[in-house]
């Protein structure tokens, strides 16, 4: 394969220690793809206010999971594993990690890519389902960097938008789901609860964000494969977590959906963190601590969670195959 091949993994990023929390939150809310304001010059002052108000609660949440996010470490491990699979398949490629709101920032990764003389670059957002607020924000930043840099324009950039329907990804998810179902006394009575990161409704209705439809199609594909490959016919629910601010977000909300299931007499709940491929604050604190408490108080007897994919071999192999397919 001619030229030097690089792979850029894109992810959110997360504060690695408690002192990082304020600046991480500021970076997050200063992104106009996260909070869309009609008056752009207000973006940074409002981001500063939101970050200052949320930082103490957020710091406490990070303290509960060990004082920082494991996202960087896990993403770098994923990168190393992907690099190894590509190498075993005869492709010498260097994998880089670019985070949107914390180190290593995307700009840091791009500087290394230029330094290493990469001529073909596969851009792979680590969000299975595309949203303008996740993959879209990171890809827009890349477009801006490319627009003003002739050196980058000389690099062949191959962008993967989303990959929620990949067979290997679905297989890896179902292997983890089935393993957890076996921990319940009556696996067939367990309600499978997909909890996805939410987005504001207007992103879907006004900005044509495909996130909701991709998420629904993803859950359908997982359940179909679970029936076919594991003969699991469990009932399931898709709900949305992590909403911020006064605007309406995609529904049902995770907390309300848990209450409704408890009212229906559901006793066993298995949560699947569907939009996350790495453990981080939304899985380790929001689901494992907050939603567990909600479920137990509502009358759910057994609450368990499927782990994030992290470096699951089937998942890593599938991402490597996806990269190889995109290189042609």
mmCIF file of C-alpha atoms in Angstrom:
data_model
loop_
_atom_site.group_PDB
_atom_site.id
_atom_site.type_symbol
_atom_site.label_atom_id
_atom_site.label_comp_id
_atom_site.label_asym_id
_atom_site.label_seq_id
_atom_site.Cartn_x
_atom_site.Cartn_y
_atom_site.Cartn_z
ATOM 1 C CA UNK A 1 0.000 0.000 0.000
ATOM 2 C CA UNK A 2 1.613 3.273 -1.102
ATOM 3 C CA UNK A 3 2.164 6.200 1.263
ATOM 4 C CA UNK A 4 2.096 6.391 5.022
ATOM 5 C CA UNK A 5 -1.254 5.385 6.492
ATOM 6 C CA UNK A 6 -2.724 6.934 9.620
ATOM 7 C CA UNK A 7 -5.942 6.353 11.542
ATOM 8 C CA UNK A 8 -7.447 9.128 13.650
ATOM 9 C CA UNK A 9 -9.814 7.962 16.398
ATOM 10 C CA UNK A 10 -12.132 10.755 17.518
ATOM 11 C CA UNK A 11 -13.795 10.870 20.914
ATOM 12 C CA UNK A 12 -15.200 13.269 23.488
ATOM 13 C CA UNK A 13 -12.374 13.310 26.024
ATOM 14 C CA UNK A 14 -12.713 13.611 29.761
ATOM 15 C CA UNK A 15 -11.007 15.264 32.735
ATOM 16 C CA UNK A 16 -8.231 13.101 34.115
ATOM 17 C CA UNK A 17 -8.183 14.761 37.536
ATOM 18 C CA UNK A 18 -10.606 16.869 39.558
ATOM 19 C CA UNK A 19 -8.779 20.122 38.781
ATOM 20 C CA UNK A 20 -9.461 19.539 35.056
ATOM 21 C CA UNK A 21 -13.243 19.489 35.426
ATOM 22 C CA UNK A 22 -14.024 23.199 35.027
ATOM 23 C CA UNK A 23 -11.956 23.670 31.850
ATOM 24 C CA UNK A 24 -13.304 20.426 30.361
ATOM 25 C CA UNK A 25 -16.886 21.621 30.949
ATOM 26 C CA UNK A 26 -16.052 25.059 29.549
ATOM 27 C CA UNK A 27 -14.632 23.459 26.369
ATOM 28 C CA UNK A 28 -17.768 21.326 26.074
ATOM 29 C CA UNK A 29 -20.297 24.132 26.451
ATOM 30 C CA UNK A 30 -18.273 26.581 24.354
ATOM 31 C CA UNK A 31 -18.870 24.282 21.371
ATOM 32 C CA UNK A 32 -21.761 25.727 19.308
ATOM 33 C CA UNK A 33 -22.697 22.184 18.247
ATOM 34 C CA UNK A 34 -23.498 21.416 21.910
ATOM 35 C CA UNK A 35 -25.326 24.640 22.782
ATOM 36 C CA UNK A 36 -26.610 26.557 19.765
ATOM 37 C CA UNK A 37 -27.080 30.223 20.558
ATOM 38 C CA UNK A 38 -28.624 32.826 18.226
ATOM 39 C CA UNK A 39 -25.969 35.363 19.340
ATOM 40 C CA UNK A 40 -22.518 33.773 18.811
ATOM 41 C CA UNK A 41 -20.486 36.216 20.949
ATOM 42 C CA UNK A 42 -22.429 35.028 24.017
ATOM 43 C CA UNK A 43 -21.142 31.453 23.561
ATOM 44 C CA UNK A 44 -17.999 31.788 25.675
ATOM 45 C CA UNK A 45 -19.472 33.850 28.553
ATOM 46 C CA UNK A 46 -22.437 31.467 28.831
ATOM 47 C CA UNK A 47 -20.109 28.456 28.626
ATOM 48 C CA UNK A 48 -18.098 29.935 31.491
ATOM 49 C CA UNK A 49 -21.217 30.419 33.621
ATOM 50 C CA UNK A 50 -22.535 26.901 32.965
ATOM 51 C CA UNK A 51 -19.122 25.341 33.637
ATOM 52 C CA UNK A 52 -18.756 27.262 36.908
ATOM 53 C CA UNK A 53 -22.235 26.239 38.101
ATOM 54 C CA UNK A 54 -21.844 22.578 37.137
ATOM 55 C CA UNK A 55 -18.212 22.027 38.127
ATOM 56 C CA UNK A 56 -18.768 21.269 41.857
ATOM 57 C CA UNK A 57 -21.414 18.594 41.135
ATOM 58 C CA UNK A 58 -19.372 17.194 38.271
ATOM 59 C CA UNK A 59 -16.242 17.055 40.441
ATOM 60 C CA UNK A 60 -18.153 15.079 43.051
ATOM 61 C CA UNK A 61 -19.340 12.666 40.358
ATOM 62 C CA UNK A 62 -15.778 12.151 39.122
ATOM 63 C CA UNK A 63 -14.628 11.690 42.719
ATOM 64 C CA UNK A 64 -17.101 8.779 42.971
ATOM 65 C CA UNK A 65 -15.421 6.998 40.042
ATOM 66 C CA UNK A 66 -11.850 7.463 41.222
ATOM 67 C CA UNK A 67 -11.138 11.141 40.590
ATOM 68 C CA UNK A 68 -11.092 11.283 36.803
ATOM 69 C CA UNK A 69 -12.264 9.820 33.522
ATOM 70 C CA UNK A 70 -10.714 6.572 32.220
ATOM 71 C CA UNK A 71 -11.681 7.547 28.654
ATOM 72 C CA UNK A 72 -8.211 8.555 27.446
ATOM 73 C CA UNK A 73 -6.553 5.388 28.731
ATOM 74 C CA UNK A 74 -9.247 3.145 27.219
ATOM 75 C CA UNK A 75 -9.213 4.980 23.865
ATOM 76 C CA UNK A 76 -5.424 4.754 23.655
ATOM 77 C CA UNK A 77 -5.652 1.006 24.402
ATOM 78 C CA UNK A 78 -8.257 0.664 21.639
ATOM 79 C CA UNK A 79 -5.884 2.475 19.291
ATOM 80 C CA UNK A 80 -2.967 0.182 20.143
ATOM 81 C CA UNK A 81 -5.125 -2.906 19.651
ATOM 82 C CA UNK A 82 -6.446 -1.669 16.294
ATOM 83 C CA UNK A 83 -2.883 -0.893 15.209
ATOM 84 C CA UNK A 84 -1.824 -4.459 16.109
ATOM 85 C CA UNK A 85 -4.713 -6.022 14.143
ATOM 86 C CA UNK A 86 -3.911 -3.895 11.094
ATOM 87 C CA UNK A 87 -0.254 -4.901 11.352
ATOM 88 C CA UNK A 88 -1.187 -8.593 11.506
ATOM 89 C CA UNK A 89 -3.128 -8.013 8.291
ATOM 90 C CA UNK A 90 -0.127 -6.489 6.552
ATOM 91 C CA UNK A 91 -1.094 -2.834 6.957
ATOM 92 C CA UNK A 92 1.517 -0.599 8.556
ATOM 93 C CA UNK A 93 -0.630 2.164 9.994
ATOM 94 C CA UNK A 94 -0.188 4.513 12.919
ATOM 95 C CA UNK A 95 -3.250 5.152 15.082
ATOM 96 C CA UNK A 96 -3.754 8.568 16.693
ATOM 97 C CA UNK A 97 -6.279 9.687 19.304
ATOM 98 C CA UNK A 98 -7.954 13.092 18.985
ATOM 99 C CA UNK A 99 -10.285 14.248 21.768
ATOM 100 C CA UNK A 100 -12.764 17.069 21.235
ATOM 101 C CA UNK A 101 -12.771 18.650 24.716
ATOM 102 C CA UNK A 102 -9.669 17.409 26.521
ATOM 103 C CA UNK A 103 -6.149 16.098 25.963
ATOM 104 C CA UNK A 104 -4.964 14.785 23.625
ATOM 105 C CA UNK A 105 -6.907 17.422 21.676
ATOM 106 C CA UNK A 106 -7.616 16.819 17.999
ATOM 107 C CA UNK A 107 -5.186 19.642 17.158
ATOM 108 C CA UNK A 108 -2.429 17.790 19.065
ATOM 109 C CA UNK A 109 -3.142 14.613 17.083
ATOM 110 C CA UNK A 110 -3.143 16.530 13.787
ATOM 111 C CA UNK A 111 0.256 18.071 14.628
ATOM 112 C CA UNK A 112 1.681 14.539 15.088
ATOM 113 C CA UNK A 113 0.037 13.329 11.885
ATOM 114 C CA UNK A 114 1.759 16.125 9.942
ATOM 115 C CA UNK A 115 5.052 15.487 11.727
ATOM 116 C CA UNK A 116 4.911 11.779 10.836
ATOM 117 C CA UNK A 117 4.338 12.500 7.138
ATOM 118 C CA UNK A 118 1.017 10.655 6.890
ATOM 119 C CA UNK A 119 -0.313 10.689 3.317
ATOM 120 C CA UNK A 120 -3.564 8.710 3.773
ATOM 121 C CA UNK A 121 -5.697 9.234 6.855
ATOM 122 C CA UNK A 122 -8.765 7.266 7.925
ATOM 123 C CA UNK A 123 -10.915 9.337 10.308
ATOM 124 C CA UNK A 124 -12.972 7.121 12.609
ATOM 125 C CA UNK A 125 -15.290 8.704 15.214
ATOM 126 C CA UNK A 126 -15.782 6.301 18.120
ATOM 127 C CA UNK A 127 -19.508 7.019 18.161
ATOM 128 C CA UNK A 128 -21.414 4.176 16.458
ATOM 129 C CA UNK A 129 -24.377 6.454 15.651
ATOM 130 C CA UNK A 130 -23.820 9.827 14.009
ATOM 131 C CA UNK A 131 -24.991 13.014 15.704
ATOM 132 C CA UNK A 132 -24.151 16.600 14.835
ATOM 133 C CA UNK A 133 -23.282 17.070 18.530
ATOM 134 C CA UNK A 134 -20.672 14.256 18.620
ATOM 135 C CA UNK A 135 -19.177 13.005 15.346
ATOM 136 C CA UNK A 136 -20.491 16.091 13.556
ATOM 137 C CA UNK A 137 -18.721 18.509 15.889
ATOM 138 C CA UNK A 138 -15.395 16.669 15.600
ATOM 139 C CA UNK A 139 -15.631 16.369 11.814
ATOM 140 C CA UNK A 140 -16.523 20.055 11.489
ATOM 141 C CA UNK A 141 -13.388 20.918 13.449
ATOM 142 C CA UNK A 142 -11.330 18.803 11.029
ATOM 143 C CA UNK A 143 -12.934 20.556 8.047
ATOM 144 C CA UNK A 144 -11.930 23.917 9.543
ATOM 145 C CA UNK A 145 -8.358 22.749 10.112
ATOM 146 C CA UNK A 146 -8.098 21.365 6.560
ATOM 147 C CA UNK A 147 -9.527 24.508 4.997
ATOM 148 C CA UNK A 148 -6.664 26.670 6.238
ATOM 149 C CA UNK A 149 -3.712 24.290 5.909
ATOM 150 C CA UNK A 150 -2.217 23.312 2.502
ATOM 151 C CA UNK A 151 -0.111 20.641 4.228
ATOM 152 C CA UNK A 152 -3.279 18.912 5.447
ATOM 153 C CA UNK A 153 -4.950 19.338 2.067
ATOM 154 C CA UNK A 154 -2.196 17.166 0.584
ATOM 155 C CA UNK A 155 -3.329 14.268 2.819
ATOM 156 C CA UNK A 156 -5.991 11.930 1.418
ATOM 157 C CA UNK A 157 -8.671 11.989 4.111
ATOM 158 C CA UNK A 158 -11.142 9.089 4.296
ATOM 159 C CA UNK A 159 -13.982 9.763 6.743
ATOM 160 C CA UNK A 160 -16.229 7.115 8.287
ATOM 161 C CA UNK A 161 -19.478 8.811 9.356
ATOM 162 C CA UNK A 162 -21.130 6.060 11.418
ATOM 163 C CA UNK A 163 -20.964 2.287 11.780
ATOM 164 C CA UNK A 164 -23.859 1.263 14.067
ATOM 165 C CA UNK A 165 -24.960 -1.508 11.680
ATOM 166 C CA UNK A 166 -21.606 -3.334 11.528
ATOM 167 C CA UNK A 167 -21.988 -7.096 12.010
ATOM 168 C CA UNK A 168 -18.959 -7.362 14.288
ATOM 169 C CA UNK A 169 -20.075 -4.477 16.490
ATOM 170 C CA UNK A 170 -23.535 -6.044 16.887
ATOM 171 C CA UNK A 171 -21.980 -9.461 17.564
ATOM 172 C CA UNK A 172 -19.720 -8.046 20.283
ATOM 173 C CA UNK A 173 -22.642 -6.231 21.901
ATOM 174 C CA UNK A 174 -24.739 -9.389 21.927
ATOM 175 C CA UNK A 175 -21.952 -11.501 23.386
ATOM 176 C CA UNK A 176 -21.793 -9.083 26.329
ATOM 177 C CA UNK A 177 -25.591 -8.906 26.665
ATOM 178 C CA UNK A 178 -26.002 -12.688 26.662
ATOM 179 C CA UNK A 179 -23.228 -13.156 29.235
ATOM 180 C CA UNK A 180 -24.979 -10.725 31.600
ATOM 181 C CA UNK A 181 -28.410 -12.305 31.050
ATOM 182 C CA UNK A 182 -26.996 -15.568 32.369
ATOM 183 C CA UNK A 183 -26.360 -13.904 35.740
ATOM 184 C CA UNK A 184 -30.112 -13.566 36.340
ATOM 185 C CA UNK A 185 -32.226 -16.335 37.908
ATOM 186 C CA UNK A 186 -34.711 -16.146 34.999
ATOM 187 C CA UNK A 187 -32.865 -14.724 31.966
ATOM 188 C CA UNK A 188 -36.013 -14.719 29.790
ATOM 189 C CA UNK A 189 -37.823 -12.425 32.279
ATOM 190 C CA UNK A 190 -35.118 -9.753 32.189
ATOM 191 C CA UNK A 191 -36.074 -6.461 30.558
ATOM 192 C CA UNK A 192 -33.239 -5.218 28.324
ATOM 193 C CA UNK A 193 -32.935 -1.468 28.762
ATOM 194 C CA UNK A 194 -30.939 0.441 26.133
ATOM 195 C CA UNK A 195 -29.804 3.794 27.529
ATOM 196 C CA UNK A 196 -28.467 6.178 24.899
ATOM 197 C CA UNK A 197 -26.964 9.618 25.318
ATOM 198 C CA UNK A 198 -29.693 12.146 24.541
ATOM 199 C CA UNK A 199 -29.724 15.081 22.135
ATOM 200 C CA UNK A 200 -32.129 18.036 22.003
ATOM 201 C CA UNK A 201 -35.291 17.262 20.008
ATOM 202 C CA UNK A 202 -34.740 20.236 17.710
ATOM 203 C CA UNK A 203 -31.475 18.682 16.462
ATOM 204 C CA UNK A 204 -33.624 15.946 14.919
ATOM 205 C CA UNK A 205 -36.653 18.025 13.901
ATOM 206 C CA UNK A 206 -34.913 21.223 12.736
ATOM 207 C CA UNK A 207 -31.323 20.268 11.910
ATOM 208 C CA UNK A 208 -31.982 16.818 10.366
ATOM 209 C CA UNK A 209 -29.739 14.986 12.816
ATOM 210 C CA UNK A 210 -29.982 11.248 11.920
ATOM 211 C CA UNK A 211 -29.073 10.211 15.482
ATOM 212 C CA UNK A 212 -32.512 9.074 16.639
ATOM 213 C CA UNK A 213 -33.225 6.968 13.546
ATOM 214 C CA UNK A 214 -29.717 5.444 13.605
ATOM 215 C CA UNK A 215 -30.129 4.651 17.296
ATOM 216 C CA UNK A 216 -33.531 2.997 16.762
ATOM 217 C CA UNK A 217 -32.189 0.992 13.801
ATOM 218 C CA UNK A 218 -29.169 -0.042 15.859
ATOM 219 C CA UNK A 219 -31.299 -1.329 18.749
ATOM 220 C CA UNK A 220 -33.553 -3.182 16.283
ATOM 221 C CA UNK A 221 -30.514 -4.844 14.675
ATOM 222 C CA UNK A 222 -29.094 -5.882 18.061
ATOM 223 C CA UNK A 223 -32.403 -7.387 19.215
ATOM 224 C CA UNK A 224 -32.917 -9.181 15.899
ATOM 225 C CA UNK A 225 -29.432 -10.729 16.096
ATOM 226 C CA UNK A 226 -29.949 -11.596 19.776
ATOM 227 C CA UNK A 227 -33.069 -13.566 18.831
ATOM 228 C CA UNK A 228 -31.381 -15.230 15.874
ATOM 229 C CA UNK A 229 -28.020 -16.117 17.436
ATOM 230 C CA UNK A 230 -28.878 -16.607 21.113
ATOM 231 C CA UNK A 231 -32.619 -17.360 21.017
ATOM 232 C CA UNK A 232 -33.248 -14.492 23.431
ATOM 233 C CA UNK A 233 -36.754 -13.049 23.099
ATOM 234 C CA UNK A 234 -36.608 -10.503 25.921
ATOM 235 C CA UNK A 235 -38.702 -7.347 25.935
ATOM 236 C CA UNK A 236 -36.677 -4.182 25.533
ATOM 237 C CA UNK A 237 -36.837 -0.390 25.891
ATOM 238 C CA UNK A 238 -34.796 2.433 24.374
ATOM 239 C CA UNK A 239 -34.453 5.601 26.492
ATOM 240 C CA UNK A 240 -32.177 8.645 26.574
ATOM 241 C CA UNK A 241 -29.950 9.911 29.387
ATOM 242 C CA UNK A 242 -27.693 12.904 30.198
ATOM 243 C CA UNK A 243 -29.985 15.763 29.252
ATOM 244 C CA UNK A 244 -28.807 19.278 30.123
ATOM 245 C CA UNK A 245 -30.700 22.580 30.371
ATOM 246 C CA UNK A 246 -34.331 23.585 29.917
ATOM 247 C CA UNK A 247 -34.862 22.518 26.283
ATOM 248 C CA UNK A 248 -36.748 19.357 25.334
ATOM 249 C CA UNK A 249 -34.520 16.338 24.676
ATOM 250 C CA UNK A 250 -35.289 13.016 23.020
ATOM 251 C CA UNK A 251 -37.696 10.909 25.051
ATOM 252 C CA UNK A 252 -38.374 8.728 26.907
ATOM 253 C CA UNK A 253 -35.879 9.927 29.510
ATOM 254 C CA UNK A 254 -33.988 7.089 31.195
ATOM 255 C CA UNK A 255 -35.113 7.937 34.734
ATOM 256 C CA UNK A 256 -38.806 8.178 33.774
ATOM 257 C CA UNK A 257 -38.634 4.992 31.699
ATOM 258 C CA UNK A 258 -37.185 3.076 34.669
ATOM 259 C CA UNK A 259 -40.052 4.299 36.885
ATOM 260 C CA UNK A 260 -42.625 3.252 34.269
ATOM 261 C CA UNK A 261 -41.151 -0.237 33.960
ATOM 262 C CA UNK A 262 -41.171 -0.650 37.738
ATOM 263 C CA UNK A 263 -44.851 0.384 37.793
ATOM 264 C CA UNK A 264 -45.547 -2.367 35.242
ATOM 265 C CA UNK A 265 -44.066 -4.907 37.654
ATOM 266 C CA UNK A 266 -40.678 -5.395 35.972
ATOM 267 C CA UNK A 267 -38.256 -6.759 38.583
ATOM 268 C CA UNK A 268 -35.089 -7.528 36.580
ATOM 269 C CA UNK A 269 -33.398 -4.846 34.492
ATOM 270 C CA UNK A 270 -30.293 -5.164 32.330
ATOM 271 C CA UNK A 271 -28.998 -1.771 31.135
ATOM 272 C CA UNK A 272 -27.098 -1.564 27.853
ATOM 273 C CA UNK A 273 -25.084 1.671 27.376
ATOM 274 C CA UNK A 274 -25.789 1.776 23.673
ATOM 275 C CA UNK A 275 -24.059 4.983 22.535
ATOM 276 C CA UNK A 276 -20.847 4.436 24.513
ATOM 277 C CA UNK A 277 -17.973 2.167 23.449
ATOM 278 C CA UNK A 278 -15.768 3.058 26.443
ATOM 279 C CA UNK A 279 -16.403 3.283 30.164
ATOM 280 C CA UNK A 280 -16.654 6.881 31.333
ATOM 281 C CA UNK A 281 -18.716 9.176 33.570
ATOM 282 C CA UNK A 282 -22.079 8.341 31.943
ATOM 283 C CA UNK A 283 -21.640 4.609 32.518
ATOM 284 C CA UNK A 284 -19.640 4.478 35.755
ATOM 285 C CA UNK A 285 -21.480 7.205 37.650
ATOM 286 C CA UNK A 286 -24.737 8.095 35.899
ATOM 287 C CA UNK A 287 -25.887 4.524 35.153
ATOM 288 C CA UNK A 288 -24.053 2.509 37.822
ATOM 289 C CA UNK A 289 -24.804 4.871 40.709
ATOM 290 C CA UNK A 290 -27.644 7.321 39.890
ATOM 291 C CA UNK A 291 -29.888 5.060 37.805
ATOM 292 C CA UNK A 292 -29.214 2.062 40.028
ATOM 293 C CA UNK A 293 -30.583 4.082 42.966
ATOM 294 C CA UNK A 294 -33.579 5.194 40.893
ATOM 295 C CA UNK A 295 -34.309 1.577 39.924
ATOM 296 C CA UNK A 296 -33.961 0.156 43.417
ATOM 297 C CA UNK A 297 -36.136 2.877 44.955
ATOM 298 C CA UNK A 298 -38.755 2.242 42.250
ATOM 299 C CA UNK A 299 -38.897 -1.463 43.116
ATOM 300 C CA UNK A 300 -36.526 -3.097 40.622
ATOM 301 C CA UNK A 301 -35.067 -6.114 42.464
ATOM 302 C CA UNK A 302 -32.020 -6.822 40.308
ATOM 303 C CA UNK A 303 -30.273 -4.088 38.328
ATOM 304 C CA UNK A 304 -27.231 -4.953 36.218
ATOM 305 C CA UNK A 305 -25.339 -3.309 33.383
ATOM 306 C CA UNK A 306 -23.610 -4.588 30.286
ATOM 307 C CA UNK A 307 -19.998 -3.332 30.244
ATOM 308 C CA UNK A 308 -18.868 -0.945 27.526
ATOM 309 C CA UNK A 309 -17.084 -2.646 24.639
ATOM 310 C CA UNK A 310 -13.681 -1.119 25.473
ATOM 311 C CA UNK A 311 -11.168 -3.478 23.791
ATOM 312 C CA UNK A 312 -13.484 -6.459 23.212
ATOM 313 C CA UNK A 313 -11.636 -8.543 20.570
ATOM 314 C CA UNK A 314 -14.635 -8.921 18.206
ATOM 315 C CA UNK A 315 -15.217 -5.165 18.377
ATOM 316 C CA UNK A 316 -11.556 -4.258 17.807
ATOM 317 C CA UNK A 317 -11.288 -6.695 14.880
ATOM 318 C CA UNK A 318 -14.429 -5.210 13.353
ATOM 319 C CA UNK A 319 -13.106 -1.652 13.586
ATOM 320 C CA UNK A 320 -9.846 -2.802 11.984
ATOM 321 C CA UNK A 321 -11.829 -4.458 9.173
ATOM 322 C CA UNK A 322 -13.827 -1.254 8.724
ATOM 323 C CA UNK A 323 -10.588 0.699 8.353
ATOM 324 C CA UNK A 324 -9.199 -1.824 5.859
ATOM 325 C CA UNK A 325 -12.402 -1.682 3.812
ATOM 326 C CA UNK A 326 -12.261 2.124 3.732
ATOM 327 C CA UNK A 327 -8.659 2.037 2.495
ATOM 328 C CA UNK A 328 -9.762 -0.155 -0.435
#
